[in-house]
Amino acid sequence: MKVAVVGSSHGGFEAVRGVLHDFPDAEIDWYEKGDFISFLSCGMELYLQGIVKDVNSVSYATIPGMEEKGVHVRINSDVTNINPKSHTITVVDVNNGKEKTENYDKLILSIGAVPFQLPVPGKDLQNIYAMRGRDWAILLKEAEVKPDIKNVTVVGSGYIGIEAAESFAKAGMHVTIIDLNPSILGTYLDPEFTDILADKLKNEGIDIRLDQSVKEYIGNSDKKVTSVVSTNGDSWDADLVIETAGIRPATKWLDGIVDLNERGLIKTDEYQQTNQTDIFAAGDATEVEFAPTGKKQQIALATNARRQGRSAAHNLNEKLRKTTAVSGSSALHVYDYKFASTGVKDVTAAKCGVKVDSVFVKDTKVPPFVPADHNAEVYFKLTYNPENREIMGAQIMSKMDTTANINTISLAIQQHLTVDDLAYADFFFQPGFDRPWNIMNVAAQKAQDKLD
Ligand code: FAD
C-alpha cells in the first residue's frame, strides 16, 4: 500500500507515525510545502522567551530520522490538486515551479490553517507579522532585538496573542493588545479569571484596548508600519504589529474535491474519512466534534490534530477506531498565573447554543496551615446543564500548577457525567498536594446545593 501524507505539522506527523506502526510494509510519501518538517508552533513562546535556544529543535522529527524509518520525505512540495478517481496528486516544486503527478492508494491530508490577515488599509506595510510556523518564529525572534522596534501591537487576545504580548513585553518592548471582545482571552475564560489576568498584564506595563478593532495601519515613506488606528478613533505608535486574529483553513484548492463545510473545513466521518473513500483528513483544516454539544466545529489544537492523525492512519483500510469528541481543553500561563479551561464557559454558552449555569469556588491549593511559599489561591469554575445536571465545562487558575484538574473535567464531559458524579468522586488527599475535598468536589457539591 502506498500512503501519501500531506502536511508535516502535528496531524501529518502523527499520521506518518501511525502508518509506520499499523502498516509497517506501507510505502509512505510525506509532502510538505515548507523547507522544514514538523515545526511545533506550540513551542514558539518558549523559543521567543529564550527558554529553548534552537528554533530547529522545536520539532518532533528530522528528515534523516524519518528517512531512516523508510519514509520518503518531500519538502518544498506543494500539493495543488487531487484526482480521486485516478488516485493521483499534483505536486509543485516550490523552488522551480515544476509540476509532477504522483500516485497513492490512500491519502491523508493534514494541511492545517493559515493566519487570518486583517483586510484593512495598510495591511501590506512592512513589520506586520503573524505568529505561526517556523518562518514567522525566526522573524519574530529577530524583531525582539531590533533597536528600531520599541512599540508592538498585538491584534487579538486569544492564546497566541497573549503569548506574543508577554514575550515582547519581557523583551523590553511597550506592548498594546487590541481585541474586538470585551475581555481578553474572551473565548477561553469568564470574567472572574480574565479580570485578574488583565490587571496582571496592565501591571506589567501592557496596554489593553478592548471592544475595538483595527481600522487602519499607517506607515512611513519606507513603507514600514508606524501606528495603528482603531475603530473607535484612537491611534497609537506601532513599529511592529503581530496579527493573531484567528486562522482560516488552507483548503480553498480542495473545493469540489472533498466536501467542505461553509467555513471551508474538511468534513470527515468519525473515522477521519472524507466523502472520498481513500482520502482522510486531520487537524486544523477539519471539523471536530465538540463533546458538550455534539456539534461539529473548528477546535484548532495540536491535541486534536494528533488524535485525528492517529485515527486516520488506523482506519485506512477498515473502520476500526472512532475519533472521540473533544472538549477543547487548553492551558496557558500569563506571567505567574497558570490556567486551563475546557468545554463551555458562561461567555461562550450562547454561541454554543446551550443554556448553562455555573458555580465559582475560591480556595487554597493545599490546606491553609501550609505556608504561603508552598501554597496559593485557586480559582475554579464549574459549568453544567441545569436541566440534566451534566457537566459542560470548567476553568481553573492559580499561581501554582493546578491545570491537570481540567483533564478530569474534560473526561467527565466526554463521558456525560453529572455534578452528582463529581460531587463525591474519589480524589486523593495529601497536604503537600491537595485538600481533603478536591476543588472539583467542592464545586460540584455547591452546584448540587444550587440545583436541589
Ligand atoms: P498546521 O500546523 O497548520 O500545519 C499544516 C502543515 O501543512 C504546514 O507545515 C503547511 O506548510 C503544510 N501544508 C499546507 N498545505 C499544504 C499543501 N497543499 N501541500 C503541502 N504541504 C502543505 N495547540 C495546542 O494543543 N497546544 C498549544 O500549546 C498550542 N500552542 C500554539 C501556539 C501557537 C503560536 C500556534 C500558532 C498554535 C498553537 N497551537 C497549540 C495550535 C496547534 O499548533 C495547531 O492546532 C496544529 O499545528 C495543527 O496542526 P495541523 O497538522 O492541522 O496543521
PDB file of N, CA and C and ligand atoms in Angstrom, residues 5-14 31-45 48 74 76-81 90-92 109-115 131-133 159-161 163-164 244 247-248 250-251 253-254 282-286 299-306 308 329-332, ligand 1:
ATOM      1  N   VAL A   5       0.979  11.358   2.696  1.00  0.00           N
ATOM      2  CA  VAL A   5       0.544  12.235   3.787  1.00  0.00           C
ATOM      3  C   VAL A   5       0.937  13.653   3.396  1.00  0.00           C
ATOM      4  N   VAL A   6      -0.026  14.573   3.454  1.00  0.00           N
ATOM      5  CA  VAL A   6       0.252  15.962   3.061  1.00  0.00           C
ATOM      6  C   VAL A   6       0.188  16.845   4.304  1.00  0.00           C
ATOM      7  N   GLY A   7       1.293  17.567   4.557  1.00  0.00           N
ATOM      8  CA  GLY A   7       1.382  18.421   5.745  1.00  0.00           C
ATOM      9  C   GLY A   7       2.238  17.735   6.799  1.00  0.00           C
ATOM     10  N   SER A   8       3.194  18.489   7.369  1.00  0.00           N
ATOM     11  CA  SER A   8       4.146  17.821   8.274  1.00  0.00           C
ATOM     12  C   SER A   8       4.075  18.369   9.684  1.00  0.00           C
ATOM     13  N   SER A   9       2.950  19.002  10.034  1.00  0.00           N
ATOM     14  CA  SER A   9       2.839  19.510  11.396  1.00  0.00           C
ATOM     15  C   SER A   9       2.250  18.398  12.286  1.00  0.00           C
ATOM     16  N   HIS A  10       1.490  18.784  13.296  1.00  0.00           N
ATOM     17  CA  HIS A  10       1.037  17.792  14.278  1.00  0.00           C
ATOM     18  C   HIS A  10       0.267  16.625  13.644  1.00  0.00           C
ATOM     19  N   GLY A  11      -0.745  16.956  12.845  1.00  0.00           N
ATOM     20  CA  GLY A  11      -1.594  15.901  12.290  1.00  0.00           C
ATOM     21  C   GLY A  11      -0.828  15.027  11.308  1.00  0.00           C
ATOM     22  N   GLY A  12      -0.025  15.666  10.457  1.00  0.00           N
ATOM     23  CA  GLY A  12       0.746  14.918   9.458  1.00  0.00           C
ATOM     24  C   GLY A  12       1.762  14.011  10.123  1.00  0.00           C
ATOM     25  N   PHE A  13       2.454  14.551  11.120  1.00  0.00           N
ATOM     26  CA  PHE A  13       3.453  13.744  11.825  1.00  0.00           C
ATOM     27  C   PHE A  13       2.805  12.519  12.473  1.00  0.00           C
ATOM     28  N   GLU A  14       1.679  12.752  13.129  1.00  0.00           N
ATOM     29  CA  GLU A  14       1.021  11.637  13.827  1.00  0.00           C
ATOM     30  C   GLU A  14       0.506  10.602  12.823  1.00  0.00           C
ATOM     31  N   TYR A  31       4.571  14.754   2.145  1.00  0.00           N
ATOM     32  CA  TYR A  31       4.725  16.014   1.404  1.00  0.00           C
ATOM     33  C   TYR A  31       4.577  17.223   2.327  1.00  0.00           C
ATOM     34  N   GLU A  32       5.491  18.166   2.198  1.00  0.00           N
ATOM     35  CA  GLU A  32       5.435  19.401   2.968  1.00  0.00           C
ATOM     36  C   GLU A  32       5.875  20.549   2.057  1.00  0.00           C
ATOM     37  N   LYS A  33       5.059  21.605   2.004  1.00  0.00           N
ATOM     38  CA  LYS A  33       5.430  22.681   1.070  1.00  0.00           C
ATOM     39  C   LYS A  33       6.526  23.582   1.619  1.00  0.00           C
ATOM     40  N   GLY A  34       6.716  23.592   2.936  1.00  0.00           N
ATOM     41  CA  GLY A  34       7.824  24.351   3.523  1.00  0.00           C
ATOM     42  C   GLY A  34       9.142  23.598   3.370  1.00  0.00           C
ATOM     43  N   ASP A  35      10.210  24.231   3.941  1.00  0.00           N
ATOM     44  CA  ASP A  35      11.526  23.594   3.788  1.00  0.00           C
ATOM     45  C   ASP A  35      11.985  22.902   5.072  1.00  0.00           C
ATOM     46  N   PHE A  36      11.039  22.620   5.963  1.00  0.00           N
ATOM     47  CA  PHE A  36      11.367  22.054   7.262  1.00  0.00           C
ATOM     48  C   PHE A  36      10.214  21.160   7.649  1.00  0.00           C
ATOM     49  N   ILE A  37      10.473  20.072   8.359  1.00  0.00           N
ATOM     50  CA  ILE A  37       9.319  19.248   8.744  1.00  0.00           C
ATOM     51  C   ILE A  37       9.015  19.377  10.231  1.00  0.00           C
ATOM     52  N   SER A  38       7.717  19.327  10.479  1.00  0.00           N
ATOM     53  CA  SER A  38       7.205  19.110  11.835  1.00  0.00           C
ATOM     54  C   SER A  38       7.582  20.191  12.847  1.00  0.00           C
ATOM     55  N   PHE A  39       7.542  21.473  12.415  1.00  0.00           N
ATOM     56  CA  PHE A  39       7.759  22.553  13.390  1.00  0.00           C
ATOM     57  C   PHE A  39       6.535  22.650  14.297  1.00  0.00           C
ATOM     58  N   LEU A  40       6.776  22.863  15.600  1.00  0.00           N
ATOM     59  CA  LEU A  40       5.664  22.965  16.570  1.00  0.00           C
ATOM     60  C   LEU A  40       5.445  24.422  16.951  1.00  0.00           C
ATOM     61  N   SER A  41       4.412  25.031  16.414  1.00  0.00           N
ATOM     62  CA  SER A  41       4.111  26.424  16.800  1.00  0.00           C
ATOM     63  C   SER A  41       3.865  26.532  18.298  1.00  0.00           C
ATOM     64  N   CYS A  42       3.420  25.431  18.889  1.00  0.00           N
ATOM     65  CA  CYS A  42       3.160  25.417  20.341  1.00  0.00           C
ATOM     66  C   CYS A  42       4.417  25.774  21.134  1.00  0.00           C
ATOM     67  N   GLY A  43       5.578  25.520  20.561  1.00  0.00           N
ATOM     68  CA  GLY A  43       6.825  25.795  21.272  1.00  0.00           C
ATOM     69  C   GLY A  43       7.393  27.166  20.968  1.00  0.00           C
ATOM     70  N   MET A  44       6.648  27.948  20.198  1.00  0.00           N
ATOM     71  CA  MET A  44       7.187  29.230  19.746  1.00  0.00           C
ATOM     72  C   MET A  44       7.442  30.182  20.908  1.00  0.00           C
ATOM     73  N   GLU A  45       6.537  30.196  21.886  1.00  0.00           N
ATOM     74  CA  GLU A  45       6.709  31.112  23.021  1.00  0.00           C
ATOM     75  C   GLU A  45       7.992  30.774  23.792  1.00  0.00           C
ATOM     76  N   LEU A  48      10.732  32.211  21.780  1.00  0.00           N
ATOM     77  CA  LEU A  48      10.776  33.682  21.816  1.00  0.00           C
ATOM     78  C   LEU A  48      11.261  34.184  23.171  1.00  0.00           C
ATOM     79  N   ARG A  74       9.280  14.607   1.334  1.00  0.00           N
ATOM     80  CA  ARG A  74       9.345  15.521   0.170  1.00  0.00           C
ATOM     81  C   ARG A  74       9.066  16.939   0.646  1.00  0.00           C
ATOM     82  N   ASN A  76       9.497  21.220   0.322  1.00  0.00           N
ATOM     83  CA  ASN A  76       9.320  22.174  -0.787  1.00  0.00           C
ATOM     84  C   ASN A  76       8.353  21.632  -1.829  1.00  0.00           C
ATOM     85  N   SER A  77       7.413  20.828  -1.387  1.00  0.00           N
ATOM     86  CA  SER A  77       6.496  20.156  -2.317  1.00  0.00           C
ATOM     87  C   SER A  77       5.062  20.548  -1.999  1.00  0.00           C
ATOM     88  N   ASP A  78       4.512  21.409  -2.826  1.00  0.00           N
ATOM     89  CA  ASP A  78       3.156  21.909  -2.619  1.00  0.00           C
ATOM     90  C   ASP A  78       2.172  21.016  -3.378  1.00  0.00           C
ATOM     91  N   VAL A  79       1.289  20.380  -2.652  1.00  0.00           N
ATOM     92  CA  VAL A  79       0.282  19.542  -3.321  1.00  0.00           C
ATOM     93  C   VAL A  79      -0.864  20.462  -3.720  1.00  0.00           C
ATOM     94  N   THR A  80      -1.099  20.573  -5.014  1.00  0.00           N
ATOM     95  CA  THR A  80      -2.039  21.586  -5.507  1.00  0.00           C
ATOM     96  C   THR A  80      -3.330  21.001  -6.072  1.00  0.00           C
ATOM     97  N   ASN A  81      -3.345  19.704  -6.287  1.00  0.00           N
ATOM     98  CA  ASN A  81      -4.574  19.116  -6.840  1.00  0.00           C
ATOM     99  C   ASN A  81      -4.613  17.614  -6.535  1.00  0.00           C
ATOM    100  N   THR A  90      -1.197  16.281  -7.748  1.00  0.00           N
ATOM    101  CA  THR A  90      -0.261  17.153  -8.456  1.00  0.00           C
ATOM    102  C   THR A  90       0.638  17.783  -7.414  1.00  0.00           C
ATOM    103  N   VAL A  91       1.938  17.687  -7.633  1.00  0.00           N
ATOM    104  CA  VAL A  91       2.892  18.231  -6.672  1.00  0.00           C
ATOM    105  C   VAL A  91       3.760  19.270  -7.380  1.00  0.00           C
ATOM    106  N   VAL A  92       3.790  20.486  -6.805  1.00  0.00           N
ATOM    107  CA  VAL A  92       4.602  21.551  -7.412  1.00  0.00           C
ATOM    108  C   VAL A  92       5.850  21.762  -6.559  1.00  0.00           C
ATOM    109  N   LEU A 109      -4.697  14.039   4.518  1.00  0.00           N
ATOM    110  CA  LEU A 109      -4.444  15.477   4.441  1.00  0.00           C
ATOM    111  C   LEU A 109      -4.399  16.064   5.838  1.00  0.00           C
ATOM    112  N   SER A 110      -3.286  16.709   6.181  1.00  0.00           N
ATOM    113  CA  SER A 110      -3.275  17.500   7.420  1.00  0.00           C
ATOM    114  C   SER A 110      -2.631  18.839   7.069  1.00  0.00           C
ATOM    115  N   ILE A 111      -3.383  19.583   6.272  1.00  0.00           N
ATOM    116  CA  ILE A 111      -2.819  20.788   5.655  1.00  0.00           C
ATOM    117  C   ILE A 111      -3.057  22.035   6.496  1.00  0.00           C
ATOM    118  N   GLY A 112      -3.769  21.878   7.599  1.00  0.00           N
ATOM    119  CA  GLY A 112      -3.834  22.926   8.607  1.00  0.00           C
ATOM    120  C   GLY A 112      -4.510  24.206   8.176  1.00  0.00           C
ATOM    121  N   ALA A 113      -4.017  25.285   8.753  1.00  0.00           N
ATOM    122  CA  ALA A 113      -4.659  26.582   8.582  1.00  0.00           C
ATOM    123  C   ALA A 113      -3.593  27.656   8.457  1.00  0.00           C
ATOM    124  N   VAL A 114      -4.036  28.814   8.000  1.00  0.00           N
ATOM    125  CA  VAL A 114      -3.110  29.957   7.881  1.00  0.00           C
ATOM    126  C   VAL A 114      -3.680  31.119   8.693  1.00  0.00           C
ATOM    127  N   PRO A 115      -2.798  31.997   9.207  1.00  0.00           N
ATOM    128  CA  PRO A 115      -3.298  33.128   9.995  1.00  0.00           C
ATOM    129  C   PRO A 115      -4.200  34.021   9.164  1.00  0.00           C
ATOM    130  N   MET A 131       1.982  34.883  13.665  1.00  0.00           N
ATOM    131  CA  MET A 131       2.717  34.027  14.613  1.00  0.00           C
ATOM    132  C   MET A 131       2.262  32.587  14.411  1.00  0.00           C
ATOM    133  N   ARG A 132       2.846  31.944  13.447  1.00  0.00           N
ATOM    134  CA  ARG A 132       2.532  30.541  13.174  1.00  0.00           C
ATOM    135  C   ARG A 132       3.630  29.977  12.275  1.00  0.00           C
ATOM    136  N   GLY A 133       4.208  28.885  12.655  1.00  0.00           N
ATOM    137  CA  GLY A 133       5.198  28.232  11.814  1.00  0.00           C
ATOM    138  C   GLY A 133       6.607  28.766  12.039  1.00  0.00           C
ATOM    139  N   TYR A 159      -5.064  32.890  22.914  1.00  0.00           N
ATOM    140  CA  TYR A 159      -3.828  32.286  23.430  1.00  0.00           C
ATOM    141  C   TYR A 159      -2.592  32.843  22.759  1.00  0.00           C
ATOM    142  N   ILE A 160      -2.641  32.884  21.447  1.00  0.00           N
ATOM    143  CA  ILE A 160      -1.428  33.215  20.706  1.00  0.00           C
ATOM    144  C   ILE A 160      -1.070  34.679  20.930  1.00  0.00           C
ATOM    145  N   GLY A 161      -2.093  35.538  20.938  1.00  0.00           N
ATOM    146  CA  GLY A 161      -1.866  36.956  21.197  1.00  0.00           C
ATOM    147  C   GLY A 161      -1.245  37.185  22.567  1.00  0.00           C
ATOM    148  N   GLU A 163       0.532  35.032  24.267  1.00  0.00           N
ATOM    149  CA  GLU A 163       1.925  34.537  24.222  1.00  0.00           C
ATOM    150  C   GLU A 163       2.831  35.577  23.566  1.00  0.00           C
ATOM    151  N   ALA A 164       2.341  36.186  22.490  1.00  0.00           N
ATOM    152  CA  ALA A 164       3.139  37.207  21.781  1.00  0.00           C
ATOM    153  C   ALA A 164       3.344  38.417  22.682  1.00  0.00           C
ATOM    154  N   THR A 244      -2.835  38.195  15.463  1.00  0.00           N
ATOM    155  CA  THR A 244      -3.206  36.858  15.956  1.00  0.00           C
ATOM    156  C   THR A 244      -4.734  36.828  16.080  1.00  0.00           C
ATOM    157  N   ILE A 247      -7.588  32.081  12.480  1.00  0.00           N
ATOM    158  CA  ILE A 247      -6.989  31.340  11.366  1.00  0.00           C
ATOM    159  C   ILE A 247      -8.073  30.946  10.367  1.00  0.00           C
ATOM    160  N   ARG A 248      -7.628  30.593   9.177  1.00  0.00           N
ATOM    161  CA  ARG A 248      -8.539  30.094   8.145  1.00  0.00           C
ATOM    162  C   ARG A 248      -7.976  28.779   7.607  1.00  0.00           C
ATOM    163  N   ALA A 250      -6.586  26.000   5.231  1.00  0.00           N
ATOM    164  CA  ALA A 250      -5.861  26.154   3.952  1.00  0.00           C
ATOM    165  C   ALA A 250      -6.462  25.229   2.897  1.00  0.00           C
ATOM    166  N   THR A 251      -7.768  25.372   2.664  1.00  0.00           N
ATOM    167  CA  THR A 251      -8.478  24.346   1.889  1.00  0.00           C
ATOM    168  C   THR A 251      -9.118  24.831   0.590  1.00  0.00           C
ATOM    169  N   TRP A 253      -8.176  25.143  -2.345  1.00  0.00           N
ATOM    170  CA  TRP A 253      -7.878  24.305  -3.508  1.00  0.00           C
ATOM    171  C   TRP A 253      -8.610  22.956  -3.475  1.00  0.00           C
ATOM    172  N   LEU A 254      -9.210  22.625  -2.328  1.00  0.00           N
ATOM    173  CA  LEU A 254      -9.896  21.329  -2.210  1.00  0.00           C
ATOM    174  C   LEU A 254     -11.373  21.400  -2.582  1.00  0.00           C
ATOM    175  N   ALA A 282      -7.138  15.320   8.794  1.00  0.00           N
ATOM    176  CA  ALA A 282      -6.932  15.543  10.233  1.00  0.00           C
ATOM    177  C   ALA A 282      -6.510  16.987  10.464  1.00  0.00           C
ATOM    178  N   GLY A 283      -6.636  17.444  11.701  1.00  0.00           N
ATOM    179  CA  GLY A 283      -6.039  18.713  12.108  1.00  0.00           C
ATOM    180  C   GLY A 283      -6.914  19.940  11.905  1.00  0.00           C
ATOM    181  N   ASP A 284      -6.247  21.094  11.950  1.00  0.00           N
ATOM    182  CA  ASP A 284      -6.953  22.381  11.946  1.00  0.00           C
ATOM    183  C   ASP A 284      -7.789  22.624  10.690  1.00  0.00           C
ATOM    184  N   ALA A 285      -7.558  21.855   9.641  1.00  0.00           N
ATOM    185  CA  ALA A 285      -8.347  22.036   8.416  1.00  0.00           C
ATOM    186  C   ALA A 285      -9.669  21.283   8.477  1.00  0.00           C
ATOM    187  N   THR A 286      -9.916  20.563   9.570  1.00  0.00           N
ATOM    188  CA  THR A 286     -11.117  19.725   9.627  1.00  0.00           C
ATOM    189  C   THR A 286     -12.094  20.184  10.712  1.00  0.00           C
ATOM    190  N   ILE A 299     -11.926  23.420  16.215  1.00  0.00           N
ATOM    191  CA  ILE A 299     -11.245  23.492  17.521  1.00  0.00           C
ATOM    192  C   ILE A 299      -9.773  23.248  17.210  1.00  0.00           C
ATOM    193  N   ALA A 300      -9.074  24.343  16.955  1.00  0.00           N
ATOM    194  CA  ALA A 300      -7.715  24.248  16.418  1.00  0.00           C
ATOM    195  C   ALA A 300      -6.708  24.005  17.532  1.00  0.00           C
ATOM    196  N   LEU A 301      -6.450  22.765  17.808  1.00  0.00           N
ATOM    197  CA  LEU A 301      -5.488  22.397  18.841  1.00  0.00           C
ATOM    198  C   LEU A 301      -4.613  21.246  18.349  1.00  0.00           C
ATOM    199  N   ALA A 302      -3.365  21.285  18.785  1.00  0.00           N
ATOM    200  CA  ALA A 302      -2.440  20.215  18.408  1.00  0.00           C
ATOM    201  C   ALA A 302      -2.938  18.862  18.907  1.00  0.00           C
ATOM    202  N   THR A 303      -3.540  18.883  20.103  1.00  0.00           N
ATOM    203  CA  THR A 303      -4.051  17.621  20.673  1.00  0.00           C
ATOM    204  C   THR A 303      -5.063  16.962  19.730  1.00  0.00           C
ATOM    205  N   ASN A 304      -5.945  17.788  19.181  1.00  0.00           N
ATOM    206  CA  ASN A 304      -6.954  17.240  18.261  1.00  0.00           C
ATOM    207  C   ASN A 304      -6.296  16.731  16.983  1.00  0.00           C
ATOM    208  N   ALA A 305      -5.337  17.508  16.478  1.00  0.00           N
ATOM    209  CA  ALA A 305      -4.665  17.122  15.227  1.00  0.00           C
ATOM    210  C   ALA A 305      -3.986  15.767  15.398  1.00  0.00           C
ATOM    211  N   ARG A 306      -3.342  15.580  16.552  1.00  0.00           N
ATOM    212  CA  ARG A 306      -2.631  14.315  16.754  1.00  0.00           C
ATOM    213  C   ARG A 306      -3.621  13.161  16.918  1.00  0.00           C
ATOM    214  N   GLN A 308      -6.602  12.956  15.719  1.00  0.00           N
ATOM    215  CA  GLN A 308      -7.221  12.661  14.414  1.00  0.00           C
ATOM    216  C   GLN A 308      -6.228  12.003  13.457  1.00  0.00           C
ATOM    217  N   SER A 329      -9.908  21.329  25.434  1.00  0.00           N
ATOM    218  CA  SER A 329      -9.139  21.646  26.651  1.00  0.00           C
ATOM    219  C   SER A 329      -7.821  22.312  26.288  1.00  0.00           C
ATOM    220  N   SER A 330      -7.484  23.349  27.027  1.00  0.00           N
ATOM    221  CA  SER A 330      -6.200  24.001  26.764  1.00  0.00           C
ATOM    222  C   SER A 330      -5.704  24.688  28.022  1.00  0.00           C
ATOM    223  N   ALA A 331      -4.417  24.951  28.057  1.00  0.00           N
ATOM    224  CA  ALA A 331      -3.795  25.584  29.230  1.00  0.00           C
ATOM    225  C   ALA A 331      -2.787  26.624  28.777  1.00  0.00           C
ATOM    226  N   LEU A 332      -2.549  27.587  29.643  1.00  0.00           N
ATOM    227  CA  LEU A 332      -1.597  28.657  29.321  1.00  0.00           C
ATOM    228  C   LEU A 332      -1.162  29.321  30.615  1.00  0.00           C
TER     229      LEU A 332
HETATM  230  P1  FAD B   1      -0.660  23.040  10.708  1.00  0.00           P
HETATM  231  O1  FAD B   1       0.116  23.170  11.958  1.00  0.00           O
HETATM  232  O2  FAD B   1      -1.463  24.177  10.241  1.00  0.00           O
HETATM  233  O3  FAD B   1       0.377  22.667   9.573  1.00  0.00           O
HETATM  234  C1  FAD B   1      -0.008  22.333   8.272  1.00  0.00           C
HETATM  235  C2  FAD B   1       1.241  21.955   7.504  1.00  0.00           C
HETATM  236  O4  FAD B   1       0.857  21.539   6.211  1.00  0.00           O
HETATM  237  C3  FAD B   1       2.185  23.129   7.327  1.00  0.00           C
HETATM  238  O5  FAD B   1       3.509  22.704   7.601  1.00  0.00           O
HETATM  239  C4  FAD B   1       1.992  23.531   5.865  1.00  0.00           C
HETATM  240  O6  FAD B   1       3.152  24.095   5.275  1.00  0.00           O
HETATM  241  C5  FAD B   1       1.651  22.188   5.222  1.00  0.00           C
HETATM  242  N1  FAD B   1       0.790  22.324   4.040  1.00  0.00           N
HETATM  243  C6  FAD B   1      -0.378  23.009   3.957  1.00  0.00           C
HETATM  244  N2  FAD B   1      -0.909  22.872   2.734  1.00  0.00           N
HETATM  245  C7  FAD B   1      -0.060  22.087   2.031  1.00  0.00           C
HETATM  246  C8  FAD B   1      -0.078  21.600   0.704  1.00  0.00           C
HETATM  247  N3  FAD B   1      -1.079  21.866  -0.126  1.00  0.00           N
HETATM  248  N4  FAD B   1       0.969  20.820   0.304  1.00  0.00           N
HETATM  249  C9  FAD B   1       1.984  20.529   1.156  1.00  0.00           C
HETATM  250  N5  FAD B   1       2.034  20.971   2.412  1.00  0.00           N
HETATM  251  C10 FAD B   1       1.022  21.731   2.856  1.00  0.00           C
HETATM  252  N6  FAD B   1      -2.216  23.706  20.240  1.00  0.00           N
HETATM  253  C11 FAD B   1      -2.188  23.016  21.413  1.00  0.00           C
HETATM  254  O7  FAD B   1      -2.851  21.989  21.535  1.00  0.00           O
HETATM  255  N7  FAD B   1      -1.425  23.451  22.453  1.00  0.00           N
HETATM  256  C12 FAD B   1      -0.649  24.567  22.382  1.00  0.00           C
HETATM  257  O8  FAD B   1       0.045  24.920  23.344  1.00  0.00           O
HETATM  258  C13 FAD B   1      -0.681  25.315  21.176  1.00  0.00           C
HETATM  259  N8  FAD B   1       0.061  26.439  21.050  1.00  0.00           N
HETATM  260  C14 FAD B   1       0.074  27.116  19.863  1.00  0.00           C
HETATM  261  C15 FAD B   1       0.858  28.253  19.739  1.00  0.00           C
HETATM  262  C16 FAD B   1       0.895  28.946  18.547  1.00  0.00           C
HETATM  263  C17 FAD B   1       1.746  30.179  18.440  1.00  0.00           C
HETATM  264  C18 FAD B   1       0.126  28.494  17.441  1.00  0.00           C
HETATM  265  C19 FAD B   1       0.165  29.221  16.136  1.00  0.00           C
HETATM  266  C20 FAD B   1      -0.661  27.366  17.550  1.00  0.00           C
HETATM  267  C21 FAD B   1      -0.701  26.659  18.751  1.00  0.00           C
HETATM  268  N9  FAD B   1      -1.490  25.520  18.909  1.00  0.00           N
HETATM  269  C22 FAD B   1      -1.490  24.827  20.101  1.00  0.00           C
HETATM  270  C23 FAD B   1      -2.318  25.021  17.784  1.00  0.00           C
HETATM  271  C24 FAD B   1      -1.546  23.962  17.000  1.00  0.00           C
HETATM  272  O9  FAD B   1      -0.304  24.461  16.607  1.00  0.00           O
HETATM  273  C25 FAD B   1      -2.371  23.557  15.779  1.00  0.00           C
HETATM  274  O10 FAD B   1      -3.604  23.078  16.219  1.00  0.00           O
HETATM  275  C26 FAD B   1      -1.644  22.474  14.982  1.00  0.00           C
HETATM  276  O11 FAD B   1      -0.448  22.975  14.471  1.00  0.00           O
HETATM  277  C27 FAD B   1      -2.497  21.962  13.829  1.00  0.00           C
HETATM  278  O12 FAD B   1      -1.761  21.011  13.144  1.00  0.00           O
HETATM  279  P2  FAD B   1      -2.139  20.621  11.661  1.00  0.00           P
HETATM  280  O13 FAD B   1      -1.427  19.333  11.362  1.00  0.00           O
HETATM  281  O14 FAD B   1      -3.578  20.671  11.452  1.00  0.00           O
HETATM  282  O15 FAD B   1      -1.584  21.765  10.706  1.00  0.00           O
END
